[in-house]
PDB file of C-alpha atoms in Angstrom:
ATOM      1  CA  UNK L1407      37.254 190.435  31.259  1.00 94.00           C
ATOM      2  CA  UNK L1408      39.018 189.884  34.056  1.00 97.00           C
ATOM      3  CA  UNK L1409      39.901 186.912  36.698  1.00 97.00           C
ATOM      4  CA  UNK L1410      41.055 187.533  39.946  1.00 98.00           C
ATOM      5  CA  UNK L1411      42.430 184.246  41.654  1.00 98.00           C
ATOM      6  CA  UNK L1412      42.998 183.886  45.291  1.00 98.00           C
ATOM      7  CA  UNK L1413      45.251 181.361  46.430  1.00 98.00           C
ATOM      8  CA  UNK L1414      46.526 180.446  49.990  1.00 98.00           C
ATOM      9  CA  UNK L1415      47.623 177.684  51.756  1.00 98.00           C
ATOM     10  CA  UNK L1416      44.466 175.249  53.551  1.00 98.00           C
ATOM     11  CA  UNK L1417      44.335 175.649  57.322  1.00 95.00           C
ATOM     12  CA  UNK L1418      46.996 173.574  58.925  1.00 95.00           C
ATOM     13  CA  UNK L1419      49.590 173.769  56.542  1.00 97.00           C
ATOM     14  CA  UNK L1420      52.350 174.890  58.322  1.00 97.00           C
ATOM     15  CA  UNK L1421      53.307 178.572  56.507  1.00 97.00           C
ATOM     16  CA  UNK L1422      56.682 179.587  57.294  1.00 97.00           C
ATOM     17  CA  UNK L1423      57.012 182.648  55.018  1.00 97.00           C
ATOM     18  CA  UNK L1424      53.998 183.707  57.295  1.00 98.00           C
ATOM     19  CA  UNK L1425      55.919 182.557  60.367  1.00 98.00           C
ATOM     20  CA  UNK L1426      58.775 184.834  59.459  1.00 98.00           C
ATOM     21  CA  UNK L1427      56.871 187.926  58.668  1.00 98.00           C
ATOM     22  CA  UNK L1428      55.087 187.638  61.928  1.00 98.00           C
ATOM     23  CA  UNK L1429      57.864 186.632  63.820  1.00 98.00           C
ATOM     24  CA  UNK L1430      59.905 189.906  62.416  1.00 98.00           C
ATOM     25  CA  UNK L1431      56.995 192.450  63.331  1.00 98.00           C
ATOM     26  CA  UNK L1432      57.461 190.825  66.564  1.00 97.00           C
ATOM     27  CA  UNK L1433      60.887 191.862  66.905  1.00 98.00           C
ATOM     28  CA  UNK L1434      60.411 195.178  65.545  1.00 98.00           C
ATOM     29  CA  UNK L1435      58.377 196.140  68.186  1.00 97.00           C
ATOM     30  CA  UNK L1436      54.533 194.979  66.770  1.00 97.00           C
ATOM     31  CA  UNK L1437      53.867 192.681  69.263  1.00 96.00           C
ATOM     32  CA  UNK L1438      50.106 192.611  68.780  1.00 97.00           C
ATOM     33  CA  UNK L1439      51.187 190.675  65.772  1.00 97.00           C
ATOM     34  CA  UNK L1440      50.431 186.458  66.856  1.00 97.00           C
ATOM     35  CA  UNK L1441      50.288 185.346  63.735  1.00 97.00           C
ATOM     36  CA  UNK L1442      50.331 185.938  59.804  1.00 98.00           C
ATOM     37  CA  UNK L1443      49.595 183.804  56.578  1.00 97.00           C
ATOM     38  CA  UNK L1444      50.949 184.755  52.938  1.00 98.00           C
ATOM     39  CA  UNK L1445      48.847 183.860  50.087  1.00 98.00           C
ATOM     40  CA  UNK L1446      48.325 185.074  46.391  1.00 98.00           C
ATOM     41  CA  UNK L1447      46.247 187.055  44.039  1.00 98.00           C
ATOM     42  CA  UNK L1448      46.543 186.248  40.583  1.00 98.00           C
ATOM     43  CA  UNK L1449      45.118 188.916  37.835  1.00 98.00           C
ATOM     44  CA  UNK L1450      44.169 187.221  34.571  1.00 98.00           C
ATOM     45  CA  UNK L1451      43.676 189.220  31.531  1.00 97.00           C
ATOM     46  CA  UNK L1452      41.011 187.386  29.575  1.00 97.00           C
ATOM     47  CA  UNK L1453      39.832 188.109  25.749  1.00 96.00           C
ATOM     48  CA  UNK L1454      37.846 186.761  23.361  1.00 91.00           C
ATOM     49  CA  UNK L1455      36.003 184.293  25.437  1.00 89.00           C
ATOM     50  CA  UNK L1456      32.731 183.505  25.688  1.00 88.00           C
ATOM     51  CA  UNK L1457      31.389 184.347  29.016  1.00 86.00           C
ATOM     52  CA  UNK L1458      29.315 181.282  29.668  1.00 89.00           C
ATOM     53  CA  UNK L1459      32.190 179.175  29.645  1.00 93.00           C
ATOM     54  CA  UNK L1460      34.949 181.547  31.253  1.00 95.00           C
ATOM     55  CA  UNK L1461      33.529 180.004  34.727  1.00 95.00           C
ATOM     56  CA  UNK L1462      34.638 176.776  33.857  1.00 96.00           C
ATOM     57  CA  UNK L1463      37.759 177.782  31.566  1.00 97.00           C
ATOM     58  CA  UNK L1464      38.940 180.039  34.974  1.00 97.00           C
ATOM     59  CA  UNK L1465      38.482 176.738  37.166  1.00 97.00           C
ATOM     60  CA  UNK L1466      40.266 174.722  34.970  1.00 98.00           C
ATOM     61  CA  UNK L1467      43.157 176.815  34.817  1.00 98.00           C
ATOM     62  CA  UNK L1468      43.370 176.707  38.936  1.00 98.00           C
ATOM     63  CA  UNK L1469      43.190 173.686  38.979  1.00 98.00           C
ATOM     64  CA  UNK L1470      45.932 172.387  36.191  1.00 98.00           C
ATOM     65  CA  UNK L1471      48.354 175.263  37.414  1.00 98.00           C
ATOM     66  CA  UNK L1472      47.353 177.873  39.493  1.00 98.00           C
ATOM     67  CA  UNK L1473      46.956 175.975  42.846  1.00 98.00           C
ATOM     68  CA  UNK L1474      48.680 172.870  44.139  1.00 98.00           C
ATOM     69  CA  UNK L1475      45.257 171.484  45.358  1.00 97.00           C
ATOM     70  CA  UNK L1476      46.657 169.009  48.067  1.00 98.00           C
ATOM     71  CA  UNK L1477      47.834 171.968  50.080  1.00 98.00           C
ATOM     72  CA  UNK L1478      46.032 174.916  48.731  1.00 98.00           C
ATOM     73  CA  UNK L1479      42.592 176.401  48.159  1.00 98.00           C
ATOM     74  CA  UNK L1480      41.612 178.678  45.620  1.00 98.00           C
ATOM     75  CA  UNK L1481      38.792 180.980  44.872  1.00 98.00           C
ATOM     76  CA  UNK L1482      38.359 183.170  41.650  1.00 98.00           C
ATOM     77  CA  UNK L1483      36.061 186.348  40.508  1.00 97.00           C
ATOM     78  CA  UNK L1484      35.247 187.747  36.975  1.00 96.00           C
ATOM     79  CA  UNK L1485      35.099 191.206  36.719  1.00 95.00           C
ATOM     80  CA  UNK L1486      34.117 193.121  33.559  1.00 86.00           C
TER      81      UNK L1486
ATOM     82  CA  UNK I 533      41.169 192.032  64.901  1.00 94.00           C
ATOM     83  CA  UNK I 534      42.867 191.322  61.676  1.00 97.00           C
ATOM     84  CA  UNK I 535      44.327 193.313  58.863  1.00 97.00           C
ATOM     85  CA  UNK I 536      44.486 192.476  54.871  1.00 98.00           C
ATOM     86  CA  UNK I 537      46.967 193.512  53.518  1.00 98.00           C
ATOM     87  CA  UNK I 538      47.134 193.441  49.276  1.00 98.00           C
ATOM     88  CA  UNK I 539      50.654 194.243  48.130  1.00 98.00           C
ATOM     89  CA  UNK I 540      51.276 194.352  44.209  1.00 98.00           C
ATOM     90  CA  UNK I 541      53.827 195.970  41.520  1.00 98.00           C
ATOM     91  CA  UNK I 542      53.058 198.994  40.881  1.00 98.00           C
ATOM     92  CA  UNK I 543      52.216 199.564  37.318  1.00 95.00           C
ATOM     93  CA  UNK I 544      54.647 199.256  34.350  1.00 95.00           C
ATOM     94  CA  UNK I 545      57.014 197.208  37.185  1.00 97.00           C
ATOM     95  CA  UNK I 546      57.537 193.828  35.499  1.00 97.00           C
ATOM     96  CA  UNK I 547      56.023 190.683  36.674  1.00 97.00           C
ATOM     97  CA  UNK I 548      58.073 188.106  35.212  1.00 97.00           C
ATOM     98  CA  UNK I 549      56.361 185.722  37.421  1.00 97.00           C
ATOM     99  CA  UNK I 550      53.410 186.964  36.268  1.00 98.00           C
ATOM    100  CA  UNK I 551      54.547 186.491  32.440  1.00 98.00           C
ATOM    101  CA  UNK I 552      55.800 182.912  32.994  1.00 98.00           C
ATOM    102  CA  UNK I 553      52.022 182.310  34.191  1.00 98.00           C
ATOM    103  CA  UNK I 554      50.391 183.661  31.437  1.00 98.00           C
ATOM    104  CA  UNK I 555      52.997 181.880  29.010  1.00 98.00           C
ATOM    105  CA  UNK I 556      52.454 178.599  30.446  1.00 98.00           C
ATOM    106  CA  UNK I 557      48.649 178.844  30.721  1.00 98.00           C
ATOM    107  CA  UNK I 558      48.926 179.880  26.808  1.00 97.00           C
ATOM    108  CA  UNK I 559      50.865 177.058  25.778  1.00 98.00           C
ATOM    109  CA  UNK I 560      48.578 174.724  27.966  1.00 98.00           C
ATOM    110  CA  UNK I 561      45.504 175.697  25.277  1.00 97.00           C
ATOM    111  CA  UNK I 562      44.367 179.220  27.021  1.00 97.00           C
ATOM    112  CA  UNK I 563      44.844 181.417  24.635  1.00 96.00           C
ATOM    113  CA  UNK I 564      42.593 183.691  26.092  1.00 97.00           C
ATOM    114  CA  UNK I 565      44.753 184.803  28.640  1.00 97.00           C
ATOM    115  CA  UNK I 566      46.594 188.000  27.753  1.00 97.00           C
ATOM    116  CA  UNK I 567      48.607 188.505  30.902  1.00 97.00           C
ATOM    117  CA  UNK I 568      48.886 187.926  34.443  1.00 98.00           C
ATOM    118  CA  UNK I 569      49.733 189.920  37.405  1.00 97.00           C
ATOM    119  CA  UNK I 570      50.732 188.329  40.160  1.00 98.00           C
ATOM    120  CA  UNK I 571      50.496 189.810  43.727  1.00 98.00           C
ATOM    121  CA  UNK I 572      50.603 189.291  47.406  1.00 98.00           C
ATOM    122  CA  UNK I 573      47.726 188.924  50.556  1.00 98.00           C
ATOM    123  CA  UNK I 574      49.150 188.873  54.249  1.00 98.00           C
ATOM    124  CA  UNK I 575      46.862 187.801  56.863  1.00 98.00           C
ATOM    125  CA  UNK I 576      47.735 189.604  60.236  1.00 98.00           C
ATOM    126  CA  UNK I 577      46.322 188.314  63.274  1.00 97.00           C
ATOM    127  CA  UNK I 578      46.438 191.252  65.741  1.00 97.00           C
ATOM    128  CA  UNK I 579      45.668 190.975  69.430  1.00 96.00           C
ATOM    129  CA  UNK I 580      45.392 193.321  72.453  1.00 91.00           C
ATOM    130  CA  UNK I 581      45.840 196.743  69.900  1.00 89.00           C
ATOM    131  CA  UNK I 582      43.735 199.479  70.180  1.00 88.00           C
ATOM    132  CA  UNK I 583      41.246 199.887  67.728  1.00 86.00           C
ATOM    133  CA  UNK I 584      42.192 203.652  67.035  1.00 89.00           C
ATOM    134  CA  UNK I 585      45.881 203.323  66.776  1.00 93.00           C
ATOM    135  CA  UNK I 586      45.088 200.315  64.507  1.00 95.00           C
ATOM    136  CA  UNK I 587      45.159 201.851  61.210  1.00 95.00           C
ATOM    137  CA  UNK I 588      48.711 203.751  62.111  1.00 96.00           C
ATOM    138  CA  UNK I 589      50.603 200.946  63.660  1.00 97.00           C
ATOM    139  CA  UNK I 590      49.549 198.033  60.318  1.00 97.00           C
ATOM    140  CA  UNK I 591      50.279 201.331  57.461  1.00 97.00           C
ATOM    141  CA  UNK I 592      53.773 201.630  59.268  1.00 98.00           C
ATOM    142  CA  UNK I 593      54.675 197.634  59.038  1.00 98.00           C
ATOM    143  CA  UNK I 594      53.638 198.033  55.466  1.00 98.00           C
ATOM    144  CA  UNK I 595      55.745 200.692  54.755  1.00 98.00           C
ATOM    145  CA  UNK I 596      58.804 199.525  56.897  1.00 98.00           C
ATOM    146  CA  UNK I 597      58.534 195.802  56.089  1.00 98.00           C
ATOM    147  CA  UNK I 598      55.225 194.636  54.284  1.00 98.00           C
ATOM    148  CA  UNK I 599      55.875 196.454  50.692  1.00 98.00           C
ATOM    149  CA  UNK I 600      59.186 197.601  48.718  1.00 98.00           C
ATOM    150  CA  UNK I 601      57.356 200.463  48.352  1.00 97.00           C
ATOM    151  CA  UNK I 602      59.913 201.705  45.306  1.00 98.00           C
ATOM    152  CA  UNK I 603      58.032 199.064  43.211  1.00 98.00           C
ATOM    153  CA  UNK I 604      55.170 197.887  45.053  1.00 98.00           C
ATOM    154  CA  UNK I 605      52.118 199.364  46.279  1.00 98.00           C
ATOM    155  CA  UNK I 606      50.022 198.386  49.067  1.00 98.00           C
ATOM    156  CA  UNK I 607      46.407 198.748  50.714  1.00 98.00           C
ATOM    157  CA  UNK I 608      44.749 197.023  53.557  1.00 98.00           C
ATOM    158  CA  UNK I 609      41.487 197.010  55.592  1.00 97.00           C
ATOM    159  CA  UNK I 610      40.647 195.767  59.181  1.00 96.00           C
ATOM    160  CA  UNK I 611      38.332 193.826  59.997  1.00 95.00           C
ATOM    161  CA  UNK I 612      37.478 192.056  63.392  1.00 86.00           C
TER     162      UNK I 612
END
C-alpha cells in the first residue's frame, strides 16, 4: 500500500520560493505567469498494516512530522 | 488558467530527503513505512495566454527552469 501526502503552505502564508519561481518566468519572458505556490508530495511505502487503521496511522504521521500544521495543510490518499 | 506541475526524481535517483523521512517516521514507532519519496507541486497562475499555445509555453518552463531534467522528471495538466 501506498500513501501519497500533499502538503502546501495555507492561503496567506507568504511563499517566497513560489515568489521566486514566478518572478523568474517573468523575466524569462513568461509573463502570463502572476503568480506560483510550491508545495510537496510525499510517497509512503507502507507494509504490513492493517488497512482499517492505515487511515488513522497515515494522519498521525502528518500530523507529528509531515506538516507543520500552523502554516500548512495536508491531504493524503491510499492507493493499493 | 492554471497549470500543475508534479516534478520528482526520476527512478533509482536518491532521495536522501526522502530517506531521512522514512527513518525518522520509523524510529517515531512506524515501522510500516518502507520508504519515502519525496517530490515537488508548482502552482502556476497563468493569465491572458492562449489556450492553444498553453501546453507549449508551461512544457518549455519545465524543461528550461521547472525540472533538472538529468534527474528529475516532470508532468503537468491545465486546468481553468
Amino acid at each position: 500500500m501506498k500513501a501519497i501526502v500533499h502538503v502546501g503552505l495555507k492561503p496567506g502564508v507568504l511563499d517566497p520560493q513560489g515568489k521566486a519561481v514566478a518572478d523568474t518566468l517573468g523575466r524569462m519572458g513568461y509573463s502570463e505567469v502572476q503568480g506560483a505556490r510550491i508545495g510537496k508530495v510525499i510517497e509512503l511505502d507502507l507494509t504490513g498494516i492493517d488497512p482499517a487503521k492505515a487511515d488513522t496511522r497515515v494522519k498521525e504521521m502528518c500530523e507529528k512530522l509531515l506538516a507543520n500544521t500552523v502554516i500548512e495543510s495536508y491531504r493524503y490518499e491510499l492507493v493499493e
